CSV table of C-alpha atoms in Angstrom, one decimal:
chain,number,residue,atom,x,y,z
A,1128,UNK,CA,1.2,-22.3,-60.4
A,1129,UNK,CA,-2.1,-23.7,-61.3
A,1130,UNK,CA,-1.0,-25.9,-64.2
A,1131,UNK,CA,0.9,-28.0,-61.7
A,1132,UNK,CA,-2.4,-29.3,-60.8
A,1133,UNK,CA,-2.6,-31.0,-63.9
A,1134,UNK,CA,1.2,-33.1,-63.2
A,1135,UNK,CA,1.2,-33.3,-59.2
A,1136,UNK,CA,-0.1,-36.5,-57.6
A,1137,UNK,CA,-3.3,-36.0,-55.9
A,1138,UNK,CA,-5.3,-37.4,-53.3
A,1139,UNK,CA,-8.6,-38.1,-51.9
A,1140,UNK,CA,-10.5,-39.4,-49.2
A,1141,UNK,CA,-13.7,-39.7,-48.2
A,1142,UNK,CA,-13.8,-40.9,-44.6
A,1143,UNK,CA,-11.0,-41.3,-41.9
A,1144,UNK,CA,-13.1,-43.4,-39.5
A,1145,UNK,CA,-12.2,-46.3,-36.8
A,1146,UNK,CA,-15.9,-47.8,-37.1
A,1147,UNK,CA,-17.4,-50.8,-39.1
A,1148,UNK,CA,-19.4,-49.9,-42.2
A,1149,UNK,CA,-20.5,-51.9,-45.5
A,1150,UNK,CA,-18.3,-50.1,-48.6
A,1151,UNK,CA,-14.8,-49.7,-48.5
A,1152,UNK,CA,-14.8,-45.9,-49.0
A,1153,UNK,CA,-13.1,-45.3,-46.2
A,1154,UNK,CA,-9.6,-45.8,-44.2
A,1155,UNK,CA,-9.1,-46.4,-40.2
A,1156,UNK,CA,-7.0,-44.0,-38.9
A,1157,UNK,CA,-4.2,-46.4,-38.0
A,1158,UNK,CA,-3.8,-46.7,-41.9
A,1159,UNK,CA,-4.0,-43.1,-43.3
A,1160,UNK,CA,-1.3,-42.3,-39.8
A,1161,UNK,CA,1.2,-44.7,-41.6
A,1162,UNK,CA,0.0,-42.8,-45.1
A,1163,UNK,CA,1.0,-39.7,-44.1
A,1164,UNK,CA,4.3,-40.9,-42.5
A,1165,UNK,CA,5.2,-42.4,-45.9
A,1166,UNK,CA,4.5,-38.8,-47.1
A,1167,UNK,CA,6.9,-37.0,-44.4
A,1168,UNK,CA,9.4,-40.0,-44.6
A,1169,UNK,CA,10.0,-39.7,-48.1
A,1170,UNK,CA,10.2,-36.0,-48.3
A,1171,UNK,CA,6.3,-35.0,-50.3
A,1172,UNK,CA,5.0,-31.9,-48.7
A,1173,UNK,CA,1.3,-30.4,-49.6
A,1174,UNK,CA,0.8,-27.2,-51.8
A,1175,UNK,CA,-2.0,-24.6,-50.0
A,1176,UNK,CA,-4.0,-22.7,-52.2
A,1177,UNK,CA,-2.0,-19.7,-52.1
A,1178,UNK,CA,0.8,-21.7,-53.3
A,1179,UNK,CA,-1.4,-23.3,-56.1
A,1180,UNK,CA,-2.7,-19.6,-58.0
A,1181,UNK,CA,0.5,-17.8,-57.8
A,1182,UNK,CA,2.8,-17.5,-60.2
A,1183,UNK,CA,5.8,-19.7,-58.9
A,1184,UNK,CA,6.1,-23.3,-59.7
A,1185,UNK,CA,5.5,-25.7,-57.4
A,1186,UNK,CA,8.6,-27.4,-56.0
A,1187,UNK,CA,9.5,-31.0,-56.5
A,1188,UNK,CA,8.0,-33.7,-54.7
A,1189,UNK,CA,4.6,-31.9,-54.2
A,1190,UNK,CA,0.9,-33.8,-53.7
A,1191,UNK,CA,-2.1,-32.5,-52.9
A,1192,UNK,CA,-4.4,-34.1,-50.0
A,1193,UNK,CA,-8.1,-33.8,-50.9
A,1194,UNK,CA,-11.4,-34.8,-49.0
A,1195,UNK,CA,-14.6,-35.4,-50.6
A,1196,UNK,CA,-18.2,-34.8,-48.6
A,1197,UNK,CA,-16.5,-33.6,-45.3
A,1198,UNK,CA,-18.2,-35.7,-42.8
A,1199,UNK,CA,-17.2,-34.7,-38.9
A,1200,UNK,CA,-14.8,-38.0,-39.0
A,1201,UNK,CA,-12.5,-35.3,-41.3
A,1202,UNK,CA,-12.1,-33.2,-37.7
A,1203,UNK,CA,-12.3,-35.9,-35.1
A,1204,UNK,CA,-9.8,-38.5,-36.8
A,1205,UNK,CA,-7.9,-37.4,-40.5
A,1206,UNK,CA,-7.2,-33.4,-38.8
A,1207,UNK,CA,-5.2,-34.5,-35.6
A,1208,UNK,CA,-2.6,-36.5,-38.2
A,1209,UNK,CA,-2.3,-34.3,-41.2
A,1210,UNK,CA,-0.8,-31.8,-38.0
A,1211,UNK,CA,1.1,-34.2,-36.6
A,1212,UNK,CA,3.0,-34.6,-39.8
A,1213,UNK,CA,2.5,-31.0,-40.9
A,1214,UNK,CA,0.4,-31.7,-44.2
A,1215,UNK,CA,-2.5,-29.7,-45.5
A,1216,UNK,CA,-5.8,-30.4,-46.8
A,1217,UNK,CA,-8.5,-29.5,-49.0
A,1218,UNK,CA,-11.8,-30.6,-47.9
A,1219,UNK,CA,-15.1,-30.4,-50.1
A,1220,UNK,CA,-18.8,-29.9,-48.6
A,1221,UNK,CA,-22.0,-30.4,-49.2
A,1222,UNK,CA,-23.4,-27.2,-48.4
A,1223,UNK,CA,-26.6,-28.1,-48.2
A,1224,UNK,CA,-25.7,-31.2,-45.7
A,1225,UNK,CA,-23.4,-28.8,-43.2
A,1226,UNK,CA,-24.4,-30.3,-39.7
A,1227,UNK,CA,-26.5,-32.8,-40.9
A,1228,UNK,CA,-26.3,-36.9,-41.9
A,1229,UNK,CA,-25.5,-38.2,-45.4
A,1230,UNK,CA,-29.4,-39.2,-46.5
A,1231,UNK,CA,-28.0,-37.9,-49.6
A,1232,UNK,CA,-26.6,-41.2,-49.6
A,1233,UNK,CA,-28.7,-44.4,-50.1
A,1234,UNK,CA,-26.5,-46.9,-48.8
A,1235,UNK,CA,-27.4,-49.4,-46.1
A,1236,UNK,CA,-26.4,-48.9,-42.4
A,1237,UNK,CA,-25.6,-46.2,-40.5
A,1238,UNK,CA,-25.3,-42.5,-41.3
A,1239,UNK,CA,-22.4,-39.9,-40.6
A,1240,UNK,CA,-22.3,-36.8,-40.5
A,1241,UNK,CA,-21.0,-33.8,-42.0
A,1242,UNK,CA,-19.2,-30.8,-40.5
A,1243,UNK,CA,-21.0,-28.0,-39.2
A,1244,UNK,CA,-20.0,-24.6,-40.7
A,1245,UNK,CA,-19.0,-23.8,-37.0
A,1246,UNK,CA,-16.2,-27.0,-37.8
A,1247,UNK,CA,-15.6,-25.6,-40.6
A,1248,UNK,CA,-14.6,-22.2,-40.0
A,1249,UNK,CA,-12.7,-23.5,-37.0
A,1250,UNK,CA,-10.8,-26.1,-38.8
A,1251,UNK,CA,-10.4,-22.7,-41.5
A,1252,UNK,CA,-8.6,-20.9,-38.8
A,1253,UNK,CA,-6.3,-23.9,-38.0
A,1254,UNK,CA,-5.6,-24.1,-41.8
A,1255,UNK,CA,-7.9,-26.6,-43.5
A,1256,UNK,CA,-8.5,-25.3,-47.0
A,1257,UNK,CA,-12.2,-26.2,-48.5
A,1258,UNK,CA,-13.9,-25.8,-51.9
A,1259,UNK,CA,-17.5,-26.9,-53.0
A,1260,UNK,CA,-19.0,-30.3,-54.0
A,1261,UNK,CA,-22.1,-28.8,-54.8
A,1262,UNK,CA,-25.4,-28.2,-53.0
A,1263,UNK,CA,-27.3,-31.8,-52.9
A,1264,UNK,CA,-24.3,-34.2,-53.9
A,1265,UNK,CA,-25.9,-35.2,-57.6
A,1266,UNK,CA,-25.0,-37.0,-60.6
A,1267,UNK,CA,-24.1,-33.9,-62.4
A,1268,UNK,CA,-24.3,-35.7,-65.7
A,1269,UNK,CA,-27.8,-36.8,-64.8
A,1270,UNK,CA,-29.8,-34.0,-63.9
A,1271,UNK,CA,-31.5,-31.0,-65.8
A,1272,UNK,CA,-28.1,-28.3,-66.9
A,1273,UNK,CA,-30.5,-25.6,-65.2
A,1274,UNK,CA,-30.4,-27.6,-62.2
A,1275,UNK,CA,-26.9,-28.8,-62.2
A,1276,UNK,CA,-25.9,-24.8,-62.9
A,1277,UNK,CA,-27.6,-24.1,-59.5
A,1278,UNK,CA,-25.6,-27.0,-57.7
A,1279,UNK,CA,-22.7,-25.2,-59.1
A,1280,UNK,CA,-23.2,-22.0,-58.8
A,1281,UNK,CA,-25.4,-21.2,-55.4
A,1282,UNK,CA,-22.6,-24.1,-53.7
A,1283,UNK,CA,-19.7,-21.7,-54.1
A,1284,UNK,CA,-21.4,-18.4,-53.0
A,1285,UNK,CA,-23.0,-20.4,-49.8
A,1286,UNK,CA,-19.8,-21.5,-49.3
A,1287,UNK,CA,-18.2,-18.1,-49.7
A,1288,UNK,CA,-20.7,-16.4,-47.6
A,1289,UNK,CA,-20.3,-18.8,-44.9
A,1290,UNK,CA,-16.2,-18.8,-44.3
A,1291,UNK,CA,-16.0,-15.5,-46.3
A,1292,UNK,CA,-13.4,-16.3,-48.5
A,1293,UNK,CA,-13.6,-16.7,-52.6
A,1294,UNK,CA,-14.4,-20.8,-53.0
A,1295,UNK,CA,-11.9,-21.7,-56.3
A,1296,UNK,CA,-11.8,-25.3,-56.1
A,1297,UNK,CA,-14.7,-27.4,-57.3
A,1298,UNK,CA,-15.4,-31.6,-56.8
A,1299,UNK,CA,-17.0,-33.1,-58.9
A,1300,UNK,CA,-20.3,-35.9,-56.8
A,1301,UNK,CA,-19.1,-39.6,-57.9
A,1302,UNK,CA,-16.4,-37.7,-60.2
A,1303,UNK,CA,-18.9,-37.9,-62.8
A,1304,UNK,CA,-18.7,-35.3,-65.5
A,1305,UNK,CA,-19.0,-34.1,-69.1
A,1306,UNK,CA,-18.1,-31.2,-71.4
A,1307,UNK,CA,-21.5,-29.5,-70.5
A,1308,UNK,CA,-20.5,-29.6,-66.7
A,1309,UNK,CA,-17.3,-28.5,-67.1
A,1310,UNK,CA,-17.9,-25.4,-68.8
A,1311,UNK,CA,-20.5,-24.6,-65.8
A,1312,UNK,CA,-17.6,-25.0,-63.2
A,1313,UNK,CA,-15.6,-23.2,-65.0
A,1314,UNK,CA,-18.2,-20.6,-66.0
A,1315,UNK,CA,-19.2,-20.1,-62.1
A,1316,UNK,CA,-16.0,-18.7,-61.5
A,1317,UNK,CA,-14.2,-21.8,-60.3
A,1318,UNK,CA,-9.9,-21.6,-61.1
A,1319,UNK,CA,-10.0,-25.7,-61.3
A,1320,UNK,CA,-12.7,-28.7,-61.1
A,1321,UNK,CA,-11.7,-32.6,-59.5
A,1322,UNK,CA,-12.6,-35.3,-61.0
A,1323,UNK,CA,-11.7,-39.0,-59.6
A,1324,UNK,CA,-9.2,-41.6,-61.5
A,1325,UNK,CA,-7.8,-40.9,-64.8
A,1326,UNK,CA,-9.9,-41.6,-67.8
A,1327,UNK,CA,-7.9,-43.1,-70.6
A,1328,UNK,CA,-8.9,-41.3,-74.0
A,1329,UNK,CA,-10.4,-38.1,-71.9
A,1330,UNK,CA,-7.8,-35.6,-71.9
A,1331,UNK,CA,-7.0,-33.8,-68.7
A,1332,UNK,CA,-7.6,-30.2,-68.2
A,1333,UNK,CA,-7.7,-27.7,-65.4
A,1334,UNK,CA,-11.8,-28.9,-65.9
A,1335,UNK,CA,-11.4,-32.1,-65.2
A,1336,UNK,CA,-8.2,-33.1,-63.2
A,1337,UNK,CA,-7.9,-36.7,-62.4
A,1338,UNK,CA,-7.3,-38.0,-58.5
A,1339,UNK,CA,-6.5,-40.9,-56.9
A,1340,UNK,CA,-8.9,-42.2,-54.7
A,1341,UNK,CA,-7.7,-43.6,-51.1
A,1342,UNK,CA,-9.9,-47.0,-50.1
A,1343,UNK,CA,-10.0,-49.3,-47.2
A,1344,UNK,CA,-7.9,-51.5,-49.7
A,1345,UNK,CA,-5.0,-49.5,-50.2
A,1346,UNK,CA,-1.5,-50.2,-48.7
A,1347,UNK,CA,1.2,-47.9,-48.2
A,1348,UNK,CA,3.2,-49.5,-51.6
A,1349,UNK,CA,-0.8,-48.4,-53.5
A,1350,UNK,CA,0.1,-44.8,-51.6
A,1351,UNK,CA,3.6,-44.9,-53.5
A,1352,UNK,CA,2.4,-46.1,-56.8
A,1353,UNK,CA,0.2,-43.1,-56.6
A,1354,UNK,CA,2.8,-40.5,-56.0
A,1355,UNK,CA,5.0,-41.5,-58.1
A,1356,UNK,CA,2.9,-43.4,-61.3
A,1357,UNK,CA,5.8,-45.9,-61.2
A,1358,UNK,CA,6.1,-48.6,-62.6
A,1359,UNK,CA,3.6,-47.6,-65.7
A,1360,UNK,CA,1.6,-50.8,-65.5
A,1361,UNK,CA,1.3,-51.1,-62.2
A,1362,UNK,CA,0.1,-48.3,-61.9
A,1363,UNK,CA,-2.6,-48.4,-64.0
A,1364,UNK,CA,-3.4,-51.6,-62.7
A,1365,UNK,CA,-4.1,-49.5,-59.6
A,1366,UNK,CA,-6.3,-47.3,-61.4
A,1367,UNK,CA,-8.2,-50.5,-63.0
A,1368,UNK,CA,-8.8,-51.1,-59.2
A,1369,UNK,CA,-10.0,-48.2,-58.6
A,1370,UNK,CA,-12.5,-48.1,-61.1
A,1371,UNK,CA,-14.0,-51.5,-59.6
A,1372,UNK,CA,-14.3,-50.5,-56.4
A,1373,UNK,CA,-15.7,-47.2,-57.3
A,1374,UNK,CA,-18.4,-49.3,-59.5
A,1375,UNK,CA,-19.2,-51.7,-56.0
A,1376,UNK,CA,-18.8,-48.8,-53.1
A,1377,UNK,CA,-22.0,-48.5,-52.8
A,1378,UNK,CA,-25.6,-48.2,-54.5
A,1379,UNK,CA,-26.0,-44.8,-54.0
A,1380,UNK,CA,-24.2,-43.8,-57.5
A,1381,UNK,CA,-26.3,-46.9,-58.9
A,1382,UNK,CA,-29.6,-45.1,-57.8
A,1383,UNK,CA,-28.0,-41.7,-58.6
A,1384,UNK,CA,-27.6,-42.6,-62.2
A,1385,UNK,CA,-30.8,-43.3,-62.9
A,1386,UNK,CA,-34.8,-43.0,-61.8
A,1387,UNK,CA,-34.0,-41.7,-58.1
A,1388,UNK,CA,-31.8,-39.0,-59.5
A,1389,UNK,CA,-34.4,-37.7,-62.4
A,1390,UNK,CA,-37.4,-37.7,-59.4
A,1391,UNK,CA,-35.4,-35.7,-57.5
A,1392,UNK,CA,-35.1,-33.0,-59.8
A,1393,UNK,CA,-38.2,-33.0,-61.5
């Protein structure tokens, strides 16, 4: 049942990569392998889609395992272990950035890149699950409406053209978002939008549900103060965390929030 969405535990990654980079918005693959055995070990399973927009409830002990950007290091290194432990995963693209690097992002050093559609429709036949996170990878919040409509909108038919299945899941660049931007998503056709951690005082809707971002930082005990939001102040101590290294990933949301973002659009 959709609704669940808004009480489950949820997820996300950006990059599953055994390779030096400046940032912490990513995990080796020796971590997020002891993650996921946490997950299996203590009994969490993933919901699919199907599973998610029917009319059942969800069982107990249900999380959902999300990916942000979907660079190749999704298929090369995150992929082989979700099967391993038999977890899903829902990965959002860039459409516009399918089988090309992240120049989208400003950030020193080197450049990854993102699945092809070819990838994509593979890792689709082996089960992988994938929504949109837009055309370009903008501040939402920070562009024209016109033009964030279009990131919206032409994203999820791209998408859907491309894997040819409907696109119902929607991910919000940098999790930033407002009223305006929601009503877009949900006006495009989209059953649910992702946002990143929770946002005291901004209340949580199908529109903007909140997620729990996986960094370099993060232990297996962060994993299981995630899942289960216990004990309260821990963990939203965790989510404090969060916030700061959201705020010091990178520059690229720094730039994206201001003068480079407007130029871009003009």
């Amino acid at each position: 049942m959709i609704k669940d969405l808004l009480h489950i535990p949820i997820l996300v990654y950006h990059k599953v990569d055994p390779y030096f980079e400046w940032g912490v918005t990513r995990v080796y693959p020796f971590q997020f392998e002891m993650q996921m055995r946490y997950l299996k070990a203590k009994g969490w399973h993933t919901a699919s889609q199907s599973q998610i927009l029917s009319e059942d409830p969800l069982p107990p002990r249900t999380c959902l395992i999300t990916f942000d950007d979907g660079y190749t290091s999704f298929k090369q290194y995150a992929f082989p272990i979700l099967q391993r432990y038999g977890l899903r995963a829902l990965v959002f693209v860039v459409t516009h950035f399918t089988g090309k690097r992240n120049t989208w992002d400003v950030t020193l050093g080197r450049k990854f890149y993102h699945l092809s559609w070819s990838e994509i429709n593979t890792l689709l036949s082996q089960g992988v699950e994938f929504g949109s996170h837009t055309l370009n990878h903008p501040n939402l919040t920070r562009i024209p409406l016109n033009k964030a409509q279009r990131e919206i909108e032409d994203s999820k038919k791209m998408l859907e053209d491309k894997i040819g299945k409907e696109v119902h899941f929607f991910s919000y660049p940098f999790g930033k978002h407002n009223r305006d931007i929601e009503k877009l998503v949900e006006n495009a056709g989209y059953k649910a939008g992702f946002t990143l951690c929770p946002r005291r005082g901004w209340q949580n809707t199908l529109y903007a549900i909140p997620r729990a971002n996986v960094y370099l930082i993060d232990t297996v005990w962060d994993i299981q103060t995630y899942l289960t939001r216990k004990p309260k102040l821990v963990y939203w101590l965790e989510i404090a965390k969060e916030r700061f290294a959201n705020l010091f990933a990178s520059g690229t949301f720094l730039l994206k929030g201001g003068w480079y973002e407007k130029t871009q659009y003009l």
